[in-house]
Short mmCIF file of C-alpha atoms in Angstrom, two decimals:
data_model
loop_
_atom_site.label_atom_id
_atom_site.label_comp_id
_atom_site.label_asym_id
_atom_site.label_seq_id
_atom_site.Cartn_x
_atom_site.Cartn_y
_atom_site.Cartn_z
CA MET A 1 141.64 61.86 -50.43
CA PRO A 2 140.89 61.94 -46.69
CA ARG A 3 143.33 59.97 -44.50
CA PHE A 4 140.38 58.14 -43.01
CA ARG A 5 136.72 57.87 -43.94
CA HIS A 6 135.33 57.14 -40.46
CA LEU A 7 136.75 57.91 -37.02
CA ILE A 8 135.66 55.07 -34.75
CA SER A 9 138.57 54.19 -32.47
CA ILE A 10 141.91 55.78 -31.69
CA ASP A 11 143.40 52.32 -32.36
CA ASP A 12 142.54 52.72 -36.05
CA LEU A 13 144.98 55.63 -36.36
CA THR A 14 148.72 55.59 -36.86
CA ARG A 15 151.06 58.08 -35.22
CA GLU A 16 151.31 59.84 -38.60
CA ASP A 17 147.51 60.12 -38.84
CA ILE A 18 147.41 61.66 -35.37
CA GLU A 19 150.22 64.11 -36.07
CA TYR A 20 148.51 65.11 -39.29
CA ILE A 21 145.22 65.85 -37.50
CA LEU A 22 146.96 67.82 -34.75
CA GLU A 23 148.73 69.97 -37.37
CA LYS A 24 145.49 70.51 -39.20
CA ALA A 25 143.80 71.53 -35.93
CA GLU A 26 146.48 74.15 -35.38
CA LYS A 27 145.59 75.80 -38.68
CA PHE A 28 141.96 76.08 -37.58
CA GLU A 29 142.68 77.57 -34.17
CA ASP A 30 142.08 81.20 -35.14
CA VAL A 31 138.78 80.34 -36.76
CA ALA A 32 137.89 78.24 -33.74
CA ARG A 33 138.51 81.17 -31.43
CA LYS A 34 136.01 83.66 -32.80
CA GLY A 35 136.18 83.37 -36.52
CA TYR A 36 134.40 81.98 -39.52
CA SER A 37 135.48 79.91 -42.50
CA ASP A 38 133.50 78.56 -45.41
CA ALA A 39 135.48 75.32 -45.61
CA LEU A 40 132.33 73.23 -45.11
CA LYS A 41 129.80 75.65 -46.56
CA GLY A 42 126.73 73.81 -47.79
CA LYS A 43 127.59 70.68 -45.77
CA LEU A 44 125.25 69.24 -43.19
CA LEU A 45 126.27 67.27 -40.10
CA GLY A 46 123.85 64.87 -38.40
CA ASN A 47 124.27 64.65 -34.64
CA LEU A 48 122.79 61.33 -33.48
CA PHE A 49 122.83 61.46 -29.71
CA PHE A 50 121.19 58.42 -28.15
CA GLU A 51 122.28 59.53 -24.70
CA PRO A 52 122.83 63.02 -23.38
CA SER A 53 126.21 64.67 -23.74
CA THR A 54 125.61 68.36 -24.08
CA ARG A 55 129.29 69.23 -24.09
CA THR A 56 130.30 66.89 -26.90
CA ARG A 57 127.24 67.77 -28.96
CA MET A 58 127.75 71.53 -28.54
CA SER A 59 131.39 71.32 -29.41
CA PHE A 60 130.72 69.42 -32.66
CA GLU A 61 127.96 71.88 -33.47
CA THR A 62 130.22 74.85 -32.82
CA ALA A 63 133.03 73.36 -34.91
CA MET A 64 130.67 72.65 -37.81
CA LYS A 65 129.07 76.10 -37.76
CA ARG A 66 132.38 77.95 -37.55
CA LEU A 67 133.37 76.07 -40.69
CA GLY A 68 130.30 77.41 -42.47
CA GLY A 69 128.33 74.19 -42.28
CA ASP A 70 125.10 73.40 -40.53
CA VAL A 71 123.85 70.76 -38.13
CA VAL A 72 120.71 68.71 -37.62
CA ASN A 73 120.23 67.00 -34.28
CA LEU A 74 118.53 63.85 -33.15
CA ASN A 75 118.28 64.37 -29.42
CA THR A 76 117.71 61.92 -26.62
CA ALA A 77 114.22 63.27 -26.02
CA GLU A 78 113.27 62.29 -29.56
CA VAL A 79 115.08 58.98 -29.59
CA SER A 80 112.38 57.20 -27.64
CA SER A 81 109.60 58.26 -30.00
CA ILE A 82 111.38 58.28 -33.39
CA ALA A 83 113.47 55.20 -32.99
CA LYS A 84 111.11 53.08 -30.96
CA GLY A 85 111.81 49.54 -32.00
CA GLU A 86 113.89 50.67 -34.94
CA THR A 87 117.37 49.25 -35.23
CA LEU A 88 120.37 51.55 -35.15
CA ALA A 89 121.26 50.15 -38.57
CA ASP A 90 117.97 51.44 -40.03
CA THR A 91 118.21 54.84 -38.33
CA VAL A 92 121.72 55.29 -39.72
CA ARG A 93 120.71 54.17 -43.21
CA VAL A 94 117.95 56.78 -43.27
CA VAL A 95 119.83 59.67 -41.70
CA SER A 96 122.96 59.12 -43.79
CA GLU A 97 120.87 59.91 -46.86
CA TYR A 98 120.03 63.32 -45.36
CA VAL A 99 123.44 64.56 -44.27
CA ASP A 100 127.13 64.68 -45.26
CA ALA A 101 128.54 63.16 -42.07
CA ILE A 102 127.25 61.70 -38.82
CA VAL A 103 128.41 62.03 -35.23
CA ILE A 104 127.05 59.26 -33.07
CA ARG A 105 126.84 58.97 -29.29
CA HIS A 106 125.29 55.73 -28.07
CA PRO A 107 125.21 53.78 -24.80
CA ARG A 108 126.31 50.48 -26.38
CA GLU A 109 129.91 49.59 -27.10
CA GLY A 110 130.65 49.01 -30.77
CA SER A 111 127.65 51.08 -31.91
CA ALA A 112 129.77 53.53 -33.88
CA ARG A 113 131.54 50.69 -35.69
CA LEU A 114 128.18 49.20 -36.58
CA ALA A 115 126.87 52.60 -37.71
CA SER A 116 129.85 53.00 -40.05
CA GLU A 117 128.92 49.71 -41.73
CA PHE A 118 125.41 50.92 -42.59
CA SER A 119 126.09 54.59 -43.30
CA SER A 120 126.56 56.03 -46.77
CA VAL A 121 128.52 58.96 -45.27
CA PRO A 122 131.46 59.24 -42.81
CA VAL A 123 130.74 58.37 -39.17
CA ILE A 124 132.54 59.95 -36.22
CA ASN A 125 132.34 58.24 -32.84
CA GLY A 126 131.25 60.70 -30.16
CA GLY A 127 131.45 58.05 -27.44
CA ASP A 128 130.10 54.49 -27.41
CA GLY A 129 129.28 53.35 -23.90
CA ALA A 130 132.38 52.32 -22.00
CA GLY A 131 134.15 51.91 -25.33
CA GLN A 132 135.83 54.61 -27.37
CA HIS A 133 135.76 58.39 -27.54
CA PRO A 134 138.50 59.15 -30.05
CA THR A 135 137.87 62.89 -30.43
CA GLN A 136 138.46 63.27 -26.68
CA THR A 137 141.78 61.48 -27.03
CA LEU A 138 142.80 63.65 -29.97
CA LEU A 139 141.97 66.84 -28.10
CA ASP A 140 143.95 65.57 -25.11
CA LEU A 141 146.95 64.98 -27.35
CA TYR A 142 146.50 68.39 -28.94
CA THR A 143 146.46 69.99 -25.49
CA ILE A 144 149.69 68.24 -24.56
CA LYS A 145 151.26 69.33 -27.84
CA LYS A 146 150.22 72.96 -27.34
CA GLU A 147 150.78 73.33 -23.62
CA SER A 148 153.68 70.93 -23.04
CA ASN A 149 155.56 68.56 -25.32
CA LEU A 150 154.44 65.36 -27.01
CA GLY A 151 158.01 64.17 -27.55
CA ASN A 152 159.82 62.97 -24.38
CA LEU A 153 156.60 63.24 -22.47
CA LYS A 154 156.33 62.15 -18.87
CA ILE A 155 152.72 61.99 -17.81
CA ALA A 156 150.97 60.93 -14.61
CA LEU A 157 147.46 59.53 -14.95
CA VAL A 158 145.61 60.05 -11.69
CA GLY A 159 142.37 58.70 -10.23
CA ASP A 160 140.10 56.03 -11.64
CA LEU A 161 142.37 54.11 -14.00
CA LYS A 162 140.24 50.99 -13.88
CA TYR A 163 137.03 52.21 -15.48
CA SER A 164 137.97 55.48 -17.20
CA ARG A 165 137.59 55.07 -20.94
CA THR A 166 139.32 58.43 -21.40
CA VAL A 167 142.41 57.06 -19.69
CA HIS A 168 142.39 53.77 -21.60
CA SER A 169 142.21 55.48 -25.00
CA LEU A 170 144.80 58.05 -24.02
CA ILE A 171 147.22 55.33 -22.92
CA ARG A 172 146.88 53.55 -26.26
CA ALA A 173 147.67 56.77 -28.10
CA LEU A 174 150.53 57.77 -25.79
CA ARG A 175 152.26 54.48 -26.53
CA LEU A 176 152.58 55.63 -30.14
CA PHE A 177 154.52 58.64 -28.85
CA ASP A 178 156.78 56.63 -26.52
CA ALA A 179 155.64 58.58 -23.47
CA THR A 180 156.74 57.57 -19.99
CA ILE A 181 153.57 56.84 -18.07
CA TYR A 182 153.09 57.07 -14.30
CA LEU A 183 149.97 55.51 -12.87
CA VAL A 184 148.60 57.03 -9.68
CA SER A 185 145.51 55.39 -8.25
CA PRO A 186 144.06 53.69 -5.20
CA GLU A 187 144.50 49.92 -5.09
CA SER A 188 140.87 49.26 -6.03
CA LEU A 189 140.97 51.47 -9.14
CA LYS A 190 144.28 50.37 -10.64
CA LEU A 191 144.75 50.04 -14.36
CA PRO A 192 143.62 46.56 -15.54
CA GLY A 193 146.47 44.07 -15.90
CA ASP A 194 146.01 43.75 -19.68
CA PHE A 195 146.89 47.40 -20.13
CA VAL A 196 149.84 47.29 -17.77
CA ASP A 197 151.24 44.34 -19.76
CA GLU A 198 150.89 46.27 -23.00
CA LEU A 199 152.70 49.25 -21.57
CA GLY A 200 155.95 47.53 -20.76
CA GLU A 201 157.78 50.00 -18.58
CA VAL A 202 155.45 51.80 -16.25
CA ILE A 203 155.64 53.37 -12.82
CA GLU A 204 152.78 52.65 -10.43
CA THR A 205 152.19 54.44 -7.15
CA ASP A 206 149.33 55.49 -4.92
CA GLN A 207 150.83 58.87 -3.95
CA ILE A 208 150.57 61.97 -6.13
CA SER A 209 153.40 63.58 -4.14
CA GLU A 210 155.82 60.95 -5.40
CA VAL A 211 155.43 61.96 -9.03
CA ILE A 212 154.96 65.72 -9.03
CA ASP A 213 158.67 66.42 -9.47
CA GLU A 214 159.01 63.80 -12.18
CA VAL A 215 156.35 64.61 -14.75
CA ASN A 216 155.37 67.28 -17.31
CA VAL A 217 151.66 66.52 -17.20
CA ILE A 218 149.22 65.43 -14.51
CA TYR A 219 146.03 64.07 -16.04
CA VAL A 220 143.29 63.87 -13.42
CA THR A 221 140.11 61.83 -13.79
CA ARG A 222 137.03 61.68 -11.65
CA ILE A 223 136.68 58.98 -9.03
CA GLN A 224 133.03 58.02 -9.14
CA LYS A 225 131.05 57.48 -5.98
CA GLU A 226 129.23 54.49 -7.55
CA ARG A 227 132.50 52.54 -7.58
CA PHE A 228 132.53 52.41 -3.80
CA PRO A 229 129.96 50.43 -1.83
CA ASP A 230 131.11 52.19 1.33
CA PRO A 231 130.62 56.00 1.35
CA GLU A 232 133.31 56.47 3.98
CA GLU A 233 135.82 54.60 1.88
CA TYR A 234 134.89 56.82 -1.07
CA ALA A 235 135.37 59.98 0.94
CA LYS A 236 138.77 58.79 2.15
CA VAL A 237 140.01 57.69 -1.25
CA SER A 238 138.71 60.62 -3.26
CA GLY A 239 140.15 63.03 -0.70
CA SER A 240 143.64 61.64 -1.05
CA TYR A 241 143.63 62.11 -4.85
CA ARG A 242 142.46 65.67 -4.71
CA ILE A 243 144.75 68.27 -6.27
CA SER A 244 144.89 71.71 -4.71
CA ALA A 245 147.16 74.73 -5.01
CA ASP A 246 148.94 73.33 -1.93
CA THR A 247 149.66 70.03 -3.67
CA LEU A 248 151.35 71.99 -6.46
CA GLN A 249 153.29 74.39 -4.26
CA ASN A 250 156.71 73.02 -5.14
CA ALA A 251 155.84 71.84 -8.62
CA PRO A 252 157.98 72.97 -11.55
CA ASP A 253 156.50 76.01 -13.36
CA ASP A 254 155.89 74.15 -16.58
CA LEU A 255 153.91 71.31 -15.02
CA ILE A 256 150.41 71.26 -16.49
CA VAL A 257 147.24 69.81 -14.97
CA MET A 258 144.63 68.35 -17.33
CA HIS A 259 141.12 67.03 -16.77
CA PRO A 260 138.47 65.88 -19.28
CA LEU A 261 135.78 67.80 -17.34
CA PRO A 262 133.28 67.97 -15.82
CA ARG A 263 135.15 67.92 -12.52
CA VAL A 264 133.50 67.46 -9.19
CA ASP A 265 136.07 68.22 -6.51
CA GLU A 266 139.14 66.28 -7.62
CA ILE A 267 140.76 69.58 -8.60
CA ALA A 268 140.21 72.37 -6.08
CA THR A 269 139.11 75.69 -7.58
CA ASP A 270 142.22 77.36 -6.18
CA VAL A 271 144.22 75.53 -8.86
CA ASP A 272 142.30 77.42 -11.57
CA LEU A 273 144.31 80.57 -10.93
CA THR A 274 147.71 78.88 -11.07
CA PRO A 275 149.70 78.65 -14.30
CA HIS A 276 149.38 74.85 -14.05
CA ALA A 277 145.67 74.79 -14.85
CA VAL A 278 145.03 74.05 -18.52
CA TYR A 279 141.73 72.14 -18.31
CA PHE A 280 139.56 74.97 -19.55
CA ARG A 281 141.84 75.56 -22.53
CA GLN A 282 141.80 71.78 -23.02
CA ALA A 283 138.00 71.97 -23.38
CA PHE A 284 138.37 74.78 -25.92
CA TYR A 285 140.88 72.74 -27.95
CA GLY A 286 138.02 70.35 -28.63
CA ILE A 287 136.80 72.87 -31.20
CA PRO A 288 139.85 73.12 -33.53
CA VAL A 289 140.43 69.38 -33.20
CA ARG A 290 136.85 68.58 -34.15
CA MET A 291 137.09 71.11 -36.98
CA ALA A 292 140.12 69.23 -38.27
CA ILE A 293 138.29 65.90 -38.07
CA LEU A 294 135.07 67.18 -39.66
CA SER A 295 136.90 68.84 -42.53
CA GLU A 296 139.04 65.75 -43.04
CA VAL A 297 136.20 63.26 -43.35
CA MET A 298 134.21 65.64 -45.53
CA GLY A 299 137.12 66.03 -47.89
CA TYR A 300 138.38 69.54 -47.20
CA GLU A 301 142.18 69.74 -47.46
CA MET B 1 140.90 -1.35 -26.33
CA SER B 2 142.03 -0.11 -29.71
CA GLU B 3 140.67 3.01 -31.37
CA GLY B 4 139.30 1.37 -34.46
CA LEU B 5 136.81 -0.75 -32.57
CA LEU B 6 134.83 2.09 -31.11
CA ILE B 7 133.44 3.65 -34.25
CA GLN B 8 133.40 1.85 -37.50
CA LYS B 9 135.21 3.12 -40.57
CA ILE B 10 133.27 5.45 -42.80
CA LYS B 11 133.09 5.25 -46.57
CA ASP B 12 132.91 8.95 -47.42
CA GLY B 13 133.13 11.94 -45.15
CA THR B 14 135.21 13.75 -42.59
CA VAL B 15 137.01 12.41 -39.54
CA ILE B 16 137.87 14.98 -36.92
CA ASP B 17 140.59 13.46 -34.79
CA HIS B 18 142.78 14.38 -31.81
CA ILE B 19 140.06 16.51 -30.25
CA PRO B 20 141.04 17.38 -26.67
CA PRO B 21 139.16 14.96 -24.39
CA GLY B 22 135.64 16.03 -23.54
CA LYS B 23 135.40 18.65 -26.28
CA ALA B 24 133.60 16.63 -28.97
CA LEU B 25 130.33 18.31 -28.06
CA PHE B 26 131.82 21.73 -28.78
CA VAL B 27 132.96 20.45 -32.16
CA LEU B 28 129.39 19.41 -32.97
CA LYS B 29 128.17 22.81 -31.86
CA ILE B 30 130.71 24.67 -33.97
CA LEU B 31 129.76 22.60 -37.02
CA GLY B 32 126.09 23.34 -36.37
CA ILE B 33 125.23 19.67 -35.88
CA ASP B 34 122.12 19.46 -33.73
CA GLU B 35 118.90 17.46 -33.42
CA LYS B 36 117.78 18.63 -36.86
CA THR B 37 120.73 17.17 -38.73
CA ASP B 38 120.06 14.40 -41.23
CA VAL B 39 123.66 13.31 -41.91
CA ILE B 40 125.17 10.33 -40.14
CA VAL B 41 127.38 11.49 -37.28
CA SER B 42 129.19 9.28 -34.82
CA PHE B 43 131.49 10.35 -32.06
CA ALA B 44 133.50 8.93 -29.23
CA MET B 45 134.74 10.62 -26.10
CA ASN B 46 137.73 9.86 -23.90
CA VAL B 47 139.19 7.27 -26.25
CA PRO B 48 142.68 6.09 -25.25
CA SER B 49 145.31 7.73 -27.41
CA ARG B 50 149.02 7.09 -27.61
CA LYS B 51 149.85 10.74 -28.27
CA MET B 52 147.33 12.44 -26.01
CA GLY B 53 146.43 9.89 -23.34
CA ARG B 54 142.79 10.48 -24.09
CA LYS B 55 141.02 12.13 -27.00
CA ASP B 56 137.64 12.61 -28.65
CA ILE B 57 136.80 11.72 -32.27
CA VAL B 58 133.94 12.91 -34.48
CA LYS B 59 133.03 11.30 -37.80
CA VAL B 60 130.66 13.10 -40.13
CA GLU B 61 129.48 11.23 -43.18
CA SER B 62 129.26 14.23 -45.47
CA ASP B 63 131.47 16.94 -46.92
CA VAL B 64 132.24 19.66 -44.42
CA GLY B 65 133.92 22.68 -45.96
CA GLU B 66 137.48 23.50 -44.92
CA GLU B 67 136.35 26.92 -43.75
CA GLU B 68 133.85 25.32 -41.38
CA LEU B 69 136.44 22.83 -40.15
CA ASN B 70 138.98 25.54 -39.41
CA LYS B 71 136.57 27.11 -36.90
CA ILE B 72 137.21 24.04 -34.73
CA ALA B 73 140.60 25.55 -33.92
CA LEU B 74 138.68 27.73 -31.43
CA ILE B 75 138.76 24.88 -28.90
CA GLY B 76 142.55 24.67 -29.06
CA GLY B 77 144.73 21.59 -29.18
CA ASN B 78 146.01 20.04 -32.37
CA VAL B 79 142.85 18.80 -34.00
CA THR B 80 143.49 16.92 -37.27
CA ILE B 81 141.12 16.40 -40.16
CA ASN B 82 141.00 13.34 -42.40
CA ILE B 83 138.93 13.57 -45.55
CA ILE B 84 137.74 10.11 -46.50
CA LYS B 85 136.78 8.97 -50.00
CA ASP B 86 135.87 5.33 -50.55
CA TYR B 87 137.34 4.27 -47.15
CA ARG B 88 140.67 5.98 -47.94
CA VAL B 89 142.21 9.10 -46.47
CA VAL B 90 142.55 11.44 -49.44
CA GLN B 91 143.50 14.55 -47.50
CA LYS B 92 144.85 15.19 -44.01
CA PHE B 93 145.40 18.56 -42.34
CA ARG B 94 145.52 20.41 -39.05
CA VAL B 95 142.83 22.96 -38.32
CA ASN B 96 144.00 26.52 -38.52
CA LEU B 97 142.05 29.38 -36.94
CA PRO B 98 140.71 31.75 -39.62
CA GLU B 99 141.49 35.47 -39.24
CA GLU B 100 137.84 36.28 -38.82
CA ILE B 101 135.25 34.18 -36.99
CA VAL B 102 131.71 35.10 -37.93
CA GLY B 103 128.54 33.83 -36.28
CA VAL B 104 130.17 31.17 -34.10
CA VAL B 105 130.89 32.87 -30.79
CA ARG B 106 128.66 35.30 -28.93
CA CYS B 107 130.21 38.43 -27.43
CA PRO B 108 130.25 38.14 -23.61
CA ASN B 109 129.90 41.90 -23.23
CA GLN B 110 126.20 42.41 -22.56
CA SER B 111 126.33 46.04 -23.61
CA CYS B 112 128.04 45.28 -26.92
CA ILE B 113 125.92 46.41 -29.87
CA SER B 114 126.20 42.91 -31.36
CA ASN B 115 124.07 41.68 -28.43
CA SER B 116 121.11 43.85 -29.42
CA ASN B 117 118.57 43.33 -32.20
CA GLU B 118 120.79 44.76 -34.94
CA PRO B 119 121.01 42.94 -38.28
CA VAL B 120 124.62 41.84 -37.82
CA GLU B 121 126.38 38.61 -36.93
CA TYR B 122 128.84 38.17 -34.08
CA ARG B 123 132.24 38.92 -35.52
CA PHE B 124 135.64 38.27 -33.95
CA ARG B 125 139.20 38.70 -35.14
CA VAL B 126 142.17 36.72 -33.99
CA SER B 127 144.42 38.70 -31.64
CA LYS B 128 147.51 37.92 -29.60
CA LYS B 129 145.55 36.98 -26.49
CA GLY B 130 142.67 35.12 -28.12
CA ILE B 131 139.89 36.53 -30.21
CA ARG B 132 138.64 40.11 -30.16
CA CYS B 133 135.10 41.36 -30.81
CA HIS B 134 135.02 43.41 -34.01
CA TYR B 135 132.45 45.75 -32.48
CA CYS B 136 133.29 46.37 -28.82
CA GLY B 137 136.88 45.12 -28.69
CA ARG B 138 136.29 42.65 -25.83
CA THR B 139 138.95 39.92 -25.87
CA LEU B 140 138.04 36.30 -25.27
CA GLY B 141 140.83 34.01 -24.13
CA ASP B 142 140.53 30.57 -22.56
CA GLU B 143 136.82 30.89 -21.91
CA VAL B 144 135.85 30.88 -25.63
CA GLU B 145 133.93 27.59 -25.42
CA LYS B 146 131.41 29.04 -23.01
CA TRP B 147 130.30 31.50 -25.67
CA ILE B 148 129.95 29.22 -28.66
CA ILE B 149 126.46 29.75 -30.07
#
């Protein structure tokens, strides 16, 4: 029996569920790299993307195909014609009769939960508006496990902590692992009070330099221009949260820098060549993690 | 002015008492009592009360299910229910918020899927800080009343 039928929110998982998936992902890593398995041979995945996310879609497609399965896509370009006026509930009812599992990406929060209630097959949330993106969180945790240490973790979350759904989900999951969390953000993009309350002990600062010696992981997120009415203010703020090789000059060797990508300029390209940069490997880890999730919901041990 | 004089006793039905002052209208809304109702309903607002200073009372001359009545707990306070049979109180209880509240409160998050034309009802679960949308996870605290349908 699969540990879960649908994957909608990271909050639905226990620490044991997460550890199980991360271990399963590890077993798939060789296949993920350049290999092939027939674990999901004959199975068909339906990618329902109601808004563009090439990276997430490609990575699910890659994971499915490396496991011997195949994929059918409903792309944004088709959404407007196929699903004009049709409810999501109806679309999901129809498509779930065609395929063995569904990945859904949709601009509205709660859409994946709703889809799971109308689908006859497992539903995986590939991002629902400002809501949840649990496979991103799982691949972040996998990256930390592989490149650093999930036990006794000290992690600094840097940048837009107010709006970043990636950060909010990651925080929820990190609580299960008793991580020490450092919050580094400008005043206007601080983590919402509700979250801070939930966290209990937390260290807040607006200076990256104050935490570099303290942490194992720096997780950088993009500060979006749209959040600032004043372009000068944006330039000033985003500049002061930029990580460069200089910023990391005196950092301990085993400090890792993560980023959900795509980056704009919050991590300078000169960091790419340092041993601290793990964000491209982090993106790759999306494949074994999604393989683990796909095989789990489709019943492959 | 004593309480009994304001609304006369009812023979059979439900008395909803100790409603926080001014909130009787929300109680009617929660119970779905509107201009189309054909049952006898009387209510009083800002009645002097020994315990509360002031309170509202609603009397409905019909059977209202306990499940329906418990939804009244959304407005807070210590609302009590008296079930009346033949002018006598046959049952008395405090309302108790059910674990799931379906179709009573609208989700304030405009981009929540439950605010689109999908064939689902608004669905909330009780959480530590109030009630939480089953779909998008938005938590509603003190401002619940504003969103009663």
